[in-house]
Short mmCIF file of C-alpha atoms in Angstrom, two decimals:
data_model
loop_
_atom_site.label_atom_id
_atom_site.label_comp_id
_atom_site.label_asym_id
_atom_site.label_seq_id
_atom_site.Cartn_x
_atom_site.Cartn_y
_atom_site.Cartn_z
CA MET A 210 -20.70 -3.71 -26.29
CA LYS A 211 -17.94 -6.27 -26.76
CA VAL A 212 -14.79 -5.31 -24.86
CA SER A 213 -11.40 -7.04 -24.87
CA ILE A 214 -9.07 -7.31 -21.85
CA ALA A 215 -8.06 -3.81 -20.62
CA GLY A 216 -9.96 -2.40 -23.60
CA ILE A 217 -7.05 -3.36 -25.89
CA ILE A 218 -7.86 -2.70 -29.55
CA SER A 219 -6.58 -5.75 -31.36
CA GLU A 220 -7.45 -4.74 -34.94
CA PRO A 221 -6.35 -1.44 -36.46
CA GLY A 222 -8.81 0.90 -38.19
CA ASN A 223 -11.91 -0.18 -36.30
CA SER A 224 -12.89 3.14 -34.75
CA THR A 225 -16.09 3.19 -36.86
CA GLU A 226 -17.34 0.34 -34.65
CA ASN A 227 -17.49 2.74 -31.71
CA LYS A 228 -20.69 4.79 -31.84
CA THR A 229 -20.49 7.97 -29.79
CA GLY A 230 -23.94 9.45 -30.36
CA ASP A 231 -25.35 8.22 -27.07
CA TRP A 232 -24.08 11.33 -25.24
CA ARG A 233 -26.83 13.37 -26.97
CA THR A 234 -29.56 15.02 -24.92
CA PHE A 235 -31.01 17.09 -27.83
CA ARG A 236 -31.80 15.67 -31.26
CA PRO A 237 -31.62 17.94 -34.34
CA VAL A 238 -34.34 17.10 -36.87
CA VAL A 239 -34.25 18.30 -40.51
CA ASP A 240 -37.41 19.47 -42.20
CA LEU A 241 -36.68 18.48 -45.78
CA LYS A 242 -39.46 20.73 -47.06
CA LYS A 243 -37.52 23.76 -45.81
CA CYS A 244 -34.00 22.43 -46.57
CA LYS A 245 -32.40 24.15 -49.58
CA LYS A 246 -29.42 21.73 -49.62
CA CYS A 247 -26.99 24.65 -49.15
CA GLY A 248 -24.63 22.53 -46.97
CA ILE A 249 -23.95 25.21 -44.32
CA CYS A 250 -25.02 22.82 -41.52
CA ALA A 251 -22.54 20.18 -42.72
CA LYS A 252 -19.72 22.75 -42.80
CA PHE A 253 -20.40 23.88 -39.22
CA CYS A 254 -20.99 20.41 -37.72
CA PRO A 255 -17.99 19.82 -35.36
CA ASP A 256 -18.43 16.05 -35.65
CA SER A 257 -18.79 15.78 -39.45
CA ALA A 258 -22.05 14.03 -38.71
CA ILE A 259 -24.09 15.74 -41.48
CA THR A 260 -23.97 14.93 -45.17
CA VAL A 261 -25.88 16.94 -47.78
CA SER A 262 -26.75 15.53 -51.19
CA LYS A 263 -28.80 16.86 -54.10
CA GLU A 264 -31.02 13.81 -53.88
CA LYS A 265 -31.68 13.60 -50.13
CA GLY A 266 -30.81 17.03 -48.72
CA ALA A 267 -29.25 17.22 -45.19
CA GLU A 268 -28.92 13.88 -43.42
CA ILE A 269 -27.77 13.61 -39.81
CA ASP A 270 -25.78 10.57 -38.68
CA TYR A 271 -27.21 9.97 -35.21
CA ASP A 272 -24.48 7.41 -34.43
CA TYR A 273 -22.07 10.34 -34.02
CA CYS A 274 -24.22 13.51 -33.58
CA LYS A 275 -23.73 14.86 -30.01
CA GLY A 276 -26.73 17.16 -30.16
CA CYS A 277 -24.77 20.43 -29.87
CA MET A 278 -27.42 22.11 -32.10
CA ILE A 279 -24.89 24.30 -33.93
CA CYS A 280 -26.56 23.14 -37.17
CA MET A 281 -29.89 24.55 -36.01
CA HIS A 282 -28.32 27.89 -35.13
CA GLU A 283 -26.49 28.11 -38.45
CA CYS A 284 -29.29 26.99 -40.81
CA PRO A 285 -30.37 30.12 -42.77
CA PHE A 286 -33.80 28.60 -43.50
CA ASN A 287 -34.76 27.38 -40.00
CA ALA A 288 -35.01 23.89 -41.47
CA ILE A 289 -33.56 22.23 -38.37
CA THR A 290 -35.48 21.99 -35.09
CA GLN A 291 -34.61 20.67 -31.65
CA GLU A 292 -36.27 17.74 -29.95
CA ASP A 293 -35.55 16.18 -26.57
CA GLU A 294 -33.69 12.91 -26.89
CA GLU A 295 -35.58 10.10 -25.25
CA LYS A 296 -33.99 6.77 -24.39
CA MET B 108 23.53 -21.96 -2.41
CA LYS B 109 23.36 -20.41 1.07
CA LYS B 110 24.70 -16.91 1.52
CA ILE B 111 24.61 -14.46 4.41
CA ILE B 112 23.20 -11.33 2.80
CA ASN B 113 20.85 -8.44 3.50
CA GLY B 114 17.27 -8.45 2.20
CA SER B 115 17.97 -5.99 -0.62
CA LYS B 116 20.73 -8.22 -1.94
CA ALA B 117 18.41 -11.21 -1.60
CA VAL B 118 15.77 -9.39 -3.66
CA ALA B 119 18.39 -8.44 -6.27
CA GLU B 120 19.49 -12.08 -6.50
CA ALA B 121 15.84 -13.11 -7.00
CA VAL B 122 15.34 -10.46 -9.67
CA LYS B 123 18.45 -11.65 -11.53
CA LEU B 124 17.12 -15.22 -11.46
CA CYS B 125 13.77 -14.02 -12.87
CA ARG B 126 15.52 -12.51 -15.93
CA PRO B 127 13.53 -9.27 -16.37
CA LYS B 128 14.47 -7.51 -19.63
CA VAL B 129 13.99 -3.89 -18.49
CA LEU B 130 14.68 -2.46 -15.01
CA PRO B 131 13.92 1.29 -14.73
CA MET B 132 14.93 2.28 -11.20
CA TYR B 133 15.24 5.40 -9.08
CA PRO B 134 16.89 4.92 -5.69
CA VAL B 135 15.07 5.90 -2.48
CA THR B 136 15.82 4.87 1.10
CA PRO B 137 15.45 2.11 2.25
CA SER B 138 15.13 0.37 -1.15
CA THR B 139 18.36 1.89 -2.53
CA HIS B 140 20.46 -1.25 -2.12
CA ILE B 141 18.22 -3.09 -4.57
CA PRO B 142 19.03 -0.93 -7.65
CA GLU B 143 22.60 -0.62 -6.35
CA ALA B 144 23.04 -4.41 -6.28
CA LEU B 145 21.35 -4.87 -9.67
CA THR B 146 23.42 -2.20 -11.43
CA GLN B 147 26.56 -3.74 -9.88
CA MET B 148 25.48 -7.11 -11.30
CA LYS B 149 25.05 -5.47 -14.70
CA ALA B 150 28.52 -3.90 -14.48
CA ASP B 151 29.93 -7.32 -13.60
CA GLY B 152 28.18 -8.90 -16.59
CA GLU B 153 25.90 -11.06 -14.42
CA LEU B 154 22.54 -9.41 -15.15
CA GLU B 155 20.77 -10.19 -18.41
CA GLY B 156 18.31 -7.26 -18.45
CA THR B 157 18.92 -3.55 -18.96
CA PRO B 158 18.73 -1.19 -15.97
CA ILE B 159 17.56 2.30 -16.95
CA THR B 160 18.46 5.40 -14.96
CA VAL B 161 15.29 7.47 -14.87
CA GLU B 162 14.61 10.93 -13.47
CA SER B 163 11.96 10.01 -10.90
CA GLU B 164 9.79 7.21 -9.58
CA PHE B 165 6.97 8.48 -11.80
CA SER B 166 9.30 7.84 -14.75
CA ALA B 167 10.41 4.48 -13.34
CA ILE B 168 6.91 3.04 -13.23
CA SER B 169 5.98 4.72 -16.54
CA ALA B 170 9.00 3.09 -18.18
CA CYS B 171 7.90 -0.23 -16.66
CA ILE B 172 4.54 0.21 -18.39
CA GLY B 173 6.21 1.06 -21.69
CA ALA B 174 8.51 -1.95 -21.49
CA SER B 175 5.84 -4.33 -20.24
CA ALA B 176 3.50 -3.21 -23.04
CA THR B 177 6.06 -4.43 -25.57
CA GLY B 178 5.72 -7.87 -23.98
CA VAL B 179 8.76 -8.22 -21.71
CA ARG B 180 9.25 -8.82 -18.00
CA THR B 181 10.07 -5.67 -16.02
CA PHE B 182 11.15 -4.74 -12.50
CA THR B 183 11.49 -1.71 -10.29
CA ALA B 184 11.98 -1.05 -6.59
CA THR B 185 10.86 1.86 -4.44
CA SER B 186 9.79 3.12 -1.01
CA SER B 187 7.62 5.72 0.67
CA GLN B 188 7.61 9.05 -1.24
CA GLY B 189 8.74 7.18 -4.34
CA LEU B 190 5.72 4.89 -4.22
CA ALA B 191 3.48 7.86 -3.50
CA LEU B 192 4.85 9.63 -6.58
CA MET B 193 3.96 6.53 -8.63
CA HIS B 194 0.34 6.59 -7.45
CA GLU B 195 -1.35 7.74 -10.66
CA VAL B 196 0.63 5.32 -12.80
CA LEU B 197 -0.04 2.41 -10.42
CA HIS B 198 -3.72 2.67 -11.42
CA THR B 199 -2.67 2.74 -15.08
CA THR B 200 -0.49 -0.37 -14.73
CA SER B 201 -3.24 -2.51 -13.25
CA GLY B 202 -5.90 -1.06 -15.56
CA MET B 203 -3.76 -1.97 -18.58
CA ARG B 204 -3.38 -5.46 -17.09
CA LEU B 205 0.41 -5.35 -17.24
CA PRO B 206 2.22 -7.82 -14.94
CA VAL B 207 4.87 -5.43 -13.62
CA VAL B 208 6.50 -6.44 -10.33
CA ILE B 209 7.72 -3.89 -7.77
CA ALA B 210 9.75 -4.48 -4.64
CA VAL B 211 8.47 -2.06 -2.01
CA ALA B 212 10.75 -1.48 0.96
CA ASN B 213 8.10 -0.21 3.36
CA ARG B 214 8.76 3.19 4.92
CA ALA B 215 6.80 5.97 6.60
CA LEU B 216 5.34 8.81 4.51
CA SER B 217 6.13 12.47 5.17
CA ALA B 218 5.38 14.68 7.13
CA PRO B 219 7.25 14.79 9.43
CA ILE B 220 10.05 13.52 7.20
CA ASN B 221 11.10 10.07 8.37
CA ILE B 222 13.05 7.33 6.63
CA TRP B 223 12.15 4.43 8.93
CA ASN B 224 9.78 1.55 8.56
CA ASP B 225 6.02 1.35 8.69
CA TRP B 226 3.41 0.20 6.14
CA GLN B 227 1.78 3.53 5.37
CA ASP B 228 3.27 3.71 1.86
CA SER B 229 1.90 0.46 0.46
CA ILE B 230 -1.32 0.49 2.50
CA SER B 231 -2.03 3.92 0.97
CA GLN B 232 -1.90 2.21 -2.46
CA ARG B 233 -4.32 -0.55 -1.60
CA ASP B 234 -7.02 0.55 -4.06
CA THR B 235 -4.68 0.89 -7.05
CA GLY B 236 -5.49 -2.66 -8.21
CA TRP B 237 -2.10 -4.17 -7.37
CA ILE B 238 -1.67 -7.51 -5.67
CA GLN B 239 0.16 -6.91 -2.36
CA LEU B 240 2.21 -9.65 -0.73
CA TYR B 241 3.98 -8.95 2.57
CA CYS B 242 7.19 -10.69 3.66
CA GLU B 243 8.52 -11.74 7.05
CA SER B 244 12.18 -12.56 6.30
CA ASN B 245 14.95 -12.07 3.74
CA GLN B 246 14.30 -15.60 2.49
CA GLU B 247 10.60 -14.90 2.12
CA ALA B 248 11.36 -11.68 0.23
CA LEU B 249 13.55 -13.60 -2.24
CA ASP B 250 11.03 -16.43 -2.60
CA THR B 251 8.07 -14.05 -2.97
CA MET B 252 9.81 -12.14 -5.79
CA ILE B 253 10.09 -15.32 -7.85
CA GLN B 254 6.46 -16.25 -7.17
CA ALA B 255 5.27 -12.70 -7.88
CA TYR B 256 6.16 -12.91 -11.60
CA LYS B 257 4.46 -16.27 -11.96
CA ILE B 258 1.30 -14.93 -10.30
CA ALA B 259 1.31 -11.64 -12.24
CA GLU B 260 1.84 -13.29 -15.63
CA ASP B 261 -0.73 -16.05 -15.16
CA LYS B 262 -3.38 -15.79 -17.90
CA ARG B 263 -6.11 -15.80 -15.23
CA VAL B 264 -4.51 -12.83 -13.45
CA LEU B 265 -2.47 -10.42 -15.65
CA LEU B 266 -2.09 -7.89 -12.86
CA PRO B 267 0.90 -6.13 -11.30
CA VAL B 268 2.31 -7.30 -7.96
CA MET B 269 3.88 -5.35 -5.10
CA VAL B 270 6.27 -7.40 -3.00
CA CYS B 271 6.21 -5.51 0.29
CA MET B 272 9.01 -5.87 2.81
CA ASP B 273 9.72 -3.87 5.95
CA GLY B 274 12.41 -1.28 5.26
CA PHE B 275 15.61 -1.85 7.28
CA TYR B 276 14.17 -4.89 9.12
CA ILE B 277 14.48 -6.80 5.84
CA THR B 278 16.35 -4.56 3.41
CA HIS B 279 19.29 -3.83 5.72
CA ALA B 280 19.29 -6.85 8.04
CA THR B 281 21.69 -9.69 7.27
CA GLU B 282 20.42 -13.27 7.40
CA PRO B 283 21.35 -16.62 5.87
CA VAL B 284 19.44 -16.92 2.59
CA ASP B 285 19.15 -19.90 0.28
CA ILE B 286 19.60 -18.70 -3.31
CA PRO B 287 18.04 -21.15 -5.77
CA GLU B 288 19.79 -22.41 -8.90
CA GLN B 289 19.07 -20.63 -12.18
CA GLU B 290 17.92 -23.90 -13.80
CA THR B 291 15.35 -24.53 -11.09
CA VAL B 292 13.99 -20.99 -11.34
CA ASP B 293 13.86 -21.25 -15.15
CA SER B 294 11.79 -24.43 -14.92
CA PHE B 295 9.45 -22.76 -12.41
CA LEU B 296 9.22 -19.42 -14.22
CA PRO B 297 9.34 -19.70 -18.02
CA GLU B 298 9.86 -16.68 -20.28
CA TYR B 299 6.97 -14.18 -20.30
CA LYS B 300 5.06 -14.60 -23.57
CA PRO B 301 1.92 -12.45 -23.41
CA GLU B 302 -1.06 -13.03 -25.68
CA HIS B 303 -2.82 -9.77 -24.81
CA ALA B 304 -0.22 -6.97 -24.62
CA TYR B 305 2.87 -6.89 -26.84
CA LEU B 306 4.61 -5.00 -29.64
CA ASP B 307 4.42 -6.68 -33.04
CA THR B 308 4.67 -4.55 -36.18
CA GLU B 309 3.01 -7.36 -38.17
CA LYS B 310 -0.01 -7.30 -35.87
CA PRO B 311 -0.45 -3.76 -34.52
CA ILE B 312 -2.67 -3.24 -31.46
CA THR B 313 -3.67 -0.24 -29.32
CA GLN B 314 -3.09 -0.48 -25.56
CA GLY B 315 -4.50 1.92 -23.00
CA PRO B 316 -7.13 3.41 -25.32
CA PHE B 317 -9.89 5.82 -24.38
CA SER B 318 -12.88 4.02 -22.91
CA GLY B 319 -16.24 5.72 -22.58
CA PRO B 320 -19.14 5.06 -20.24
CA ASP B 321 -20.24 2.22 -22.52
CA SER B 322 -17.17 0.09 -21.75
CA PHE B 323 -15.25 1.48 -18.72
CA ILE B 324 -17.38 -0.17 -16.03
CA GLN B 325 -17.15 -3.50 -17.86
CA ILE B 326 -13.33 -3.29 -18.00
CA LYS B 327 -13.15 -2.42 -14.27
CA PHE B 328 -15.52 -5.28 -13.42
CA GLU B 329 -13.25 -7.72 -15.25
CA GLN B 330 -10.19 -6.27 -13.49
CA SER B 331 -11.88 -6.69 -10.11
CA THR B 332 -12.88 -10.26 -10.95
CA ALA B 333 -9.31 -11.05 -12.04
CA THR B 334 -8.02 -9.65 -8.73
CA ASP B 335 -10.39 -11.90 -6.78
CA ARG B 336 -9.46 -14.84 -9.01
CA SER B 337 -5.75 -14.21 -8.36
CA LEU B 338 -6.15 -15.58 -4.83
CA GLU B 339 -6.48 -19.15 -6.13
CA VAL B 340 -3.49 -18.55 -8.43
CA ILE B 341 -1.39 -17.23 -5.51
CA LYS B 342 -2.25 -20.41 -3.59
CA GLU B 343 -1.45 -22.65 -6.58
CA VAL B 344 1.86 -20.88 -7.19
CA ALA B 345 2.76 -21.09 -3.47
CA LYS B 346 2.07 -24.83 -3.52
CA GLU B 347 4.14 -25.40 -6.66
CA PHE B 348 6.93 -23.24 -5.23
CA GLY B 349 6.83 -25.27 -2.01
CA GLU B 350 7.13 -28.53 -3.91
CA LYS B 351 10.03 -27.28 -6.00
CA PHE B 352 11.97 -25.20 -3.50
CA GLY B 353 10.89 -26.69 -0.17
CA ARG B 354 9.45 -23.46 1.27
CA HIS B 355 5.70 -22.86 1.34
CA TYR B 356 4.06 -19.52 2.13
CA PRO B 357 0.28 -19.63 2.60
CA VAL B 358 -1.83 -16.51 1.90
CA VAL B 359 -2.86 -16.64 5.56
CA GLU B 360 -0.27 -18.35 7.75
CA THR B 361 -1.23 -19.78 11.12
CA TYR B 362 1.21 -20.41 13.96
CA LYS B 363 0.08 -22.42 16.98
CA THR B 364 -3.56 -21.39 16.46
CA LYS B 365 -5.18 -24.84 16.70
CA ASP B 366 -6.00 -24.62 20.41
CA ALA B 367 -5.43 -20.87 20.79
CA ASP B 368 -8.24 -18.71 22.17
CA LYS B 369 -6.08 -15.56 21.96
CA VAL B 370 -4.64 -14.68 18.57
CA ILE B 371 -2.30 -11.99 17.28
CA LEU B 372 -3.05 -10.89 13.71
CA THR B 373 -0.28 -9.02 11.89
CA MET B 374 1.82 -8.82 8.71
CA GLY B 375 5.46 -8.59 7.63
CA THR B 376 8.41 -8.81 10.00
CA LEU B 377 6.16 -8.21 13.02
CA ALA B 378 5.07 -11.83 12.50
CA GLY B 379 8.62 -12.96 13.32
CA THR B 380 8.63 -11.04 16.60
CA ALA B 381 5.12 -12.30 17.31
CA LYS B 382 6.18 -15.94 16.85
CA ASP B 383 8.78 -15.49 19.60
CA ALA B 384 6.22 -13.70 21.80
CA VAL B 385 3.75 -16.56 21.21
CA ASP B 386 6.40 -19.12 22.20
CA GLU B 387 7.14 -17.25 25.43
CA MET B 388 3.45 -16.90 26.30
CA ARG B 389 2.97 -20.61 25.56
CA GLU B 390 5.74 -21.38 28.08
CA GLU B 391 3.72 -19.39 30.61
CA GLY B 392 0.79 -21.70 29.85
CA LYS B 393 -1.26 -19.22 27.81
CA LYS B 394 -3.04 -20.51 24.72
CA VAL B 395 -1.86 -17.89 22.25
CA GLY B 396 -1.37 -18.18 18.50
CA LEU B 397 -0.44 -16.02 15.51
CA VAL B 398 -2.17 -15.37 12.21
CA LYS B 399 0.06 -13.78 9.58
CA LEU B 400 -1.58 -12.09 6.63
CA LYS B 401 0.67 -12.56 3.61
CA ALA B 402 -1.72 -11.42 0.89
CA PHE B 403 -3.37 -8.11 1.78
CA ARG B 404 -4.65 -7.66 -1.79
CA PRO B 405 -6.48 -9.75 -2.68
CA LEU B 406 -7.84 -10.20 0.83
CA ALA B 407 -8.14 -13.92 1.61
CA LYS B 408 -11.54 -13.58 3.26
CA LYS B 409 -12.43 -17.27 3.62
CA GLU B 410 -8.94 -18.23 4.80
CA LEU B 411 -8.80 -15.38 7.31
CA ILE B 412 -12.19 -16.23 8.85
CA GLU B 413 -11.15 -19.89 8.98
CA ALA B 414 -7.81 -19.03 10.66
CA LEU B 415 -9.63 -17.05 13.37
CA SER B 416 -12.51 -19.50 13.82
CA ASN B 417 -11.21 -20.91 17.14
CA ALA B 418 -10.20 -17.55 18.60
CA SER B 419 -12.28 -15.58 21.08
CA GLU B 420 -9.86 -12.62 21.24
CA VAL B 421 -7.92 -11.16 18.32
CA SER B 422 -5.24 -8.49 18.80
CA VAL B 423 -4.71 -6.78 15.44
CA ILE B 424 -1.24 -5.27 15.47
CA GLU B 425 -0.31 -3.02 12.58
CA LYS B 426 2.07 -0.34 11.40
CA ASN B 427 -0.33 1.93 9.56
CA ILE B 428 -3.11 4.33 10.42
CA SER B 429 -6.19 5.28 8.44
CA LEU B 430 -6.64 8.82 9.76
CA GLY B 431 -10.30 9.59 10.31
CA THR B 432 -11.16 6.08 11.45
CA ASN B 433 -8.34 6.09 14.06
CA SER B 434 -7.60 2.48 13.16
CA GLY B 435 -5.35 0.43 10.93
CA ALA B 436 -6.45 -0.82 7.52
CA VAL B 437 -6.25 -4.49 8.51
CA PHE B 438 -8.48 -3.87 11.54
CA THR B 439 -11.22 -2.10 9.57
CA GLU B 440 -11.26 -4.82 6.94
CA LEU B 441 -11.23 -7.60 9.52
CA ARG B 442 -14.16 -6.09 11.43
CA SER B 443 -16.12 -5.81 8.20
CA LEU B 444 -15.25 -9.40 7.33
CA LEU B 445 -16.31 -10.79 10.70
CA TYR B 446 -19.71 -9.09 10.56
CA GLY B 447 -22.19 -11.88 10.04
CA THR B 448 -19.96 -14.68 11.31
CA ASP B 449 -20.95 -16.54 14.45
CA PRO B 450 -19.53 -16.36 17.05
CA ILE B 451 -17.72 -13.07 16.40
CA PRO B 452 -14.43 -12.87 18.33
CA LYS B 453 -13.50 -9.74 20.25
CA THR B 454 -11.15 -7.68 18.08
CA VAL B 455 -8.85 -4.97 19.40
CA ASN B 456 -6.50 -2.76 17.36
CA TYR B 457 -2.95 -1.75 18.27
CA ILE B 458 -1.19 0.94 16.25
CA VAL B 459 2.51 0.26 16.70
CA GLY B 460 5.91 1.06 15.24
CA ILE B 461 4.84 3.96 13.04
CA GLY B 462 7.87 5.82 11.69
CA GLY B 463 10.17 3.01 12.82
CA ARG B 464 9.45 2.92 16.57
CA ASP B 465 10.79 -0.44 17.76
CA VAL B 466 8.16 -3.08 18.54
CA PRO B 467 9.65 -5.48 21.09
CA LYS B 468 8.09 -8.79 22.19
CA ILE B 469 7.04 -7.20 25.47
CA ASP B 470 4.67 -4.84 23.59
CA LEU B 471 3.01 -7.75 21.80
CA LYS B 472 2.62 -9.70 25.04
CA ALA B 473 1.17 -6.62 26.73
CA ALA B 474 -1.28 -6.21 23.85
CA VAL B 475 -2.55 -9.78 24.19
CA LYS B 476 -3.00 -9.25 27.95
CA ASN B 477 -4.72 -5.88 27.39
CA THR B 478 -7.18 -7.38 24.85
CA SER B 479 -8.51 -9.73 27.53
CA GLY B 480 -9.36 -6.78 29.76
CA CYS B 481 -10.73 -4.18 27.33
CA GLY B 482 -13.84 -3.79 25.25
CA ASP B 483 -14.54 -5.09 21.75
CA GLY B 484 -13.44 -2.74 18.98
CA GLU B 485 -11.14 -0.63 21.13
CA ILE B 486 -8.12 0.99 19.49
CA PHE B 487 -4.81 1.67 21.22
CA TRP B 488 -1.71 3.58 20.11
CA VAL B 489 1.24 1.87 21.75
CA GLY B 490 3.84 4.08 23.46
CA VAL B 491 2.27 7.50 22.94
CA GLU B 492 1.59 10.28 25.41
CA GLU B 493 -2.15 10.96 25.78
CA VAL B 494 -1.78 14.60 24.81
CA VAL B 495 -3.25 16.42 21.83
CA ARG B 496 -1.55 19.59 20.65
#
């Protein structure tokens, strides 16, 4: 990761460059065969890391997902399962 | 121009010459005369910058950060409990790489409550990432203030500096002091124009942001490297100052050490007393010298080993105590430094003058004599009753 002196942020609006998903110890995985595209997981995700579309169903952005597994608990169709994160 | 003034006034004169823009200050004994003199200068229309009356030392150093982050030179002065109250923000200042300069009038820390001099206050802040320079005289305090800004603001450093001076011995003692001309100081110390930390609405930046495990260790590594690198800058600045003002202060000063087998190692005003003690012992035919540590942070490792290379006995005399090791900070660091050198001189620690107990020449001479007769690594408290309550 490129860091400037004292971590000073010299350009505004660049927070998207900082990925925070590396805290995760559990990885939620969507089974698209079970996903009904209802969007409940996206509504409950505290990090807004899930998007649901008619075309692709639920998609998890692993750059920001912290692995809290709330999505798995909330999914009415058990379409999300938990895996151990391996690095 | 030569004037007979106390050390606090000398520091205030130096600060005025350095033209800081913002001076948040909260008075505390024995540094009180510094803000007093500076606010008087402001009232008389002599001081360019703006003194701010703040509600505590925590606020004083926080306001220094705020002002420095906009890209201007800042100053504050404190002592003892005041410096202790600043502790958290001292880490922030150095971590944000802001070249704030503080005058520390060294004083004991409570309890018991005591207003007199020792080094416990600044030594307790040694790991806050500040450069620490210790002064022997009023003149050195004035001269070090001017150099401190140049060191702090150097692009290779960008770190805050503590100019440490013994409370009362410097702050309240009156000595002849040479006050340089404004023009000369201006040519030595140009206006602070930072490239990393400033306030510009056309080019907004974020200072002091959150830093996660991915970047924090990198930032601290760079800060540590800059602190090490500052040693060369301190030496360069001292040399340039010497050429311009005729007074040179090395990071490790040696006095009559060339042929000395017995050496006193100390800091601050104790070095002045020690020079007299060395002269007297020399008259008695003893080969004694003095090594004065000016820069405690960064520690001038190479220079210190070199200064002690001819000595077989080193008496480390200091006004601080690291409780739990029953020794002073300089002693512990010196012993660690000497490990691996060959031959290793005998080193003995003397804890003196804590809470302002006077340290006369006779104590220093007795220490040198005692070192010859005791074991390596022994630690002595001078002038205490061997009783534990």
